[in-house]
């Protein structure tokens, strides 16, 4: 299951998604505060070990400081 959407701001330790393998569920969390730049999987997708699942970038990486002009 996917707990975030592209564009969401997340803090370190925030749940990004939960994957299931051989009936075991594993929580994937953010390693640092960031913005979800891209989700590379959808519910039900199959993927190989080591595949990138989500791309995070610095919250200000898009050049917008909190969306204010």
PDB file of C-alpha atoms in Angstrom:
ATOM      1  CA  UNK A   1       0.000   0.000   0.000  1.00  0.00           C
ATOM      2  CA  UNK A   2       1.148   3.508  -0.727  1.00  0.00           C
ATOM      3  CA  UNK A   3       0.898   6.056   2.082  1.00  0.00           C
ATOM      4  CA  UNK A   4       2.046   9.166   0.173  1.00  0.00           C
ATOM      5  CA  UNK A   5       1.452  10.960  -3.114  1.00  0.00           C
ATOM      6  CA  UNK A   6       3.826  12.772  -5.440  1.00  0.00           C
ATOM      7  CA  UNK A   7       4.460  16.261  -4.112  1.00  0.00           C
ATOM      8  CA  UNK A   8       3.874  15.335  -0.455  1.00  0.00           C
ATOM      9  CA  UNK A   9       6.321  16.676   2.119  1.00  0.00           C
ATOM     10  CA  UNK A  10       7.512  13.945   4.495  1.00  0.00           C
ATOM     11  CA  UNK A  11       9.624  13.968   7.630  1.00  0.00           C
ATOM     12  CA  UNK A  12      12.392  11.542   8.527  1.00  0.00           C
ATOM     13  CA  UNK A  13      10.880   8.206   9.518  1.00  0.00           C
ATOM     14  CA  UNK A  14       7.532   8.852   7.783  1.00  0.00           C
ATOM     15  CA  UNK A  15       5.856   5.805   6.230  1.00  0.00           C
ATOM     16  CA  UNK A  16       6.101   5.946   2.436  1.00  0.00           C
ATOM     17  CA  UNK A  17       4.765   2.540   1.475  1.00  0.00           C
ATOM     18  CA  UNK A  18       4.374  -1.023   2.648  1.00  0.00           C
ATOM     19  CA  UNK A  19       5.552  -3.895   0.477  1.00  0.00           C
ATOM     20  CA  UNK A  20       4.646  -7.552   0.763  1.00  0.00           C
ATOM     21  CA  UNK A  21       6.898 -10.480  -0.058  1.00  0.00           C
ATOM     22  CA  UNK A  22       6.105 -14.094   0.767  1.00  0.00           C
ATOM     23  CA  UNK A  23       3.241 -12.961   3.057  1.00  0.00           C
ATOM     24  CA  UNK A  24       5.557 -10.691   5.074  1.00  0.00           C
ATOM     25  CA  UNK A  25       4.916  -6.951   5.105  1.00  0.00           C
ATOM     26  CA  UNK A  26       7.777  -4.467   5.268  1.00  0.00           C
ATOM     27  CA  UNK A  27       7.374  -0.741   5.946  1.00  0.00           C
ATOM     28  CA  UNK A  28       9.468   1.566   3.770  1.00  0.00           C
ATOM     29  CA  UNK A  29      10.156   4.874   5.512  1.00  0.00           C
ATOM     30  CA  UNK A  30      11.835   8.158   4.577  1.00  0.00           C
ATOM     31  CA  UNK A  31      15.481   8.378   5.592  1.00  0.00           C
ATOM     32  CA  UNK A  32      15.285  12.185   5.819  1.00  0.00           C
ATOM     33  CA  UNK A  33      12.871  15.097   5.497  1.00  0.00           C
ATOM     34  CA  UNK A  34      12.038  15.466   1.820  1.00  0.00           C
ATOM     35  CA  UNK A  35       9.410  15.917  -0.865  1.00  0.00           C
ATOM     36  CA  UNK A  36       8.075  12.870  -2.749  1.00  0.00           C
ATOM     37  CA  UNK A  37       9.265  13.631  -6.282  1.00  0.00           C
ATOM     38  CA  UNK A  38       8.158  10.405  -7.962  1.00  0.00           C
ATOM     39  CA  UNK A  39       6.382   7.165  -7.114  1.00  0.00           C
ATOM     40  CA  UNK A  40       7.763   4.387  -9.299  1.00  0.00           C
ATOM     41  CA  UNK A  41       5.320   1.672  -8.225  1.00  0.00           C
ATOM     42  CA  UNK A  42       1.575   1.271  -7.949  1.00  0.00           C
ATOM     43  CA  UNK A  43      -0.457  -1.098  -5.753  1.00  0.00           C
ATOM     44  CA  UNK A  44      -0.178  -4.632  -7.106  1.00  0.00           C
ATOM     45  CA  UNK A  45       3.026  -4.007  -9.094  1.00  0.00           C
ATOM     46  CA  UNK A  46       5.713  -6.669  -9.091  1.00  0.00           C
ATOM     47  CA  UNK A  47       9.324  -5.524  -8.917  1.00  0.00           C
ATOM     48  CA  UNK A  48      12.812  -6.935  -8.472  1.00  0.00           C
ATOM     49  CA  UNK A  49      14.972  -6.614  -5.393  1.00  0.00           C
ATOM     50  CA  UNK A  50      16.899  -3.355  -5.525  1.00  0.00           C
ATOM     51  CA  UNK A  51      14.373  -1.616  -7.791  1.00  0.00           C
ATOM     52  CA  UNK A  52      13.803   2.063  -6.978  1.00  0.00           C
ATOM     53  CA  UNK A  53      10.287   2.447  -5.572  1.00  0.00           C
ATOM     54  CA  UNK A  54      10.117   6.142  -4.745  1.00  0.00           C
ATOM     55  CA  UNK A  55      12.312   9.174  -5.448  1.00  0.00           C
ATOM     56  CA  UNK A  56      12.726  11.806  -2.748  1.00  0.00           C
ATOM     57  CA  UNK A  57      14.264  15.227  -3.145  1.00  0.00           C
ATOM     58  CA  UNK A  58      15.080  18.137  -0.912  1.00  0.00           C
ATOM     59  CA  UNK A  59      11.913  20.089  -0.041  1.00  0.00           C
ATOM     60  CA  UNK A  60      13.292  23.247  -1.724  1.00  0.00           C
ATOM     61  CA  UNK A  61      14.735  21.414  -4.762  1.00  0.00           C
ATOM     62  CA  UNK A  62      12.011  22.755  -7.050  1.00  0.00           C
ATOM     63  CA  UNK A  63      13.090  26.322  -6.305  1.00  0.00           C
ATOM     64  CA  UNK A  64       9.898  27.206  -4.464  1.00  0.00           C
ATOM     65  CA  UNK A  65      10.178  28.190  -0.835  1.00  0.00           C
ATOM     66  CA  UNK A  66       6.883  26.980   0.625  1.00  0.00           C
ATOM     67  CA  UNK A  67       4.987  28.021  -2.495  1.00  0.00           C
ATOM     68  CA  UNK A  68       5.124  31.753  -1.656  1.00  0.00           C
ATOM     69  CA  UNK A  69       5.914  34.435  -4.229  1.00  0.00           C
TER      70      UNK A  69
END
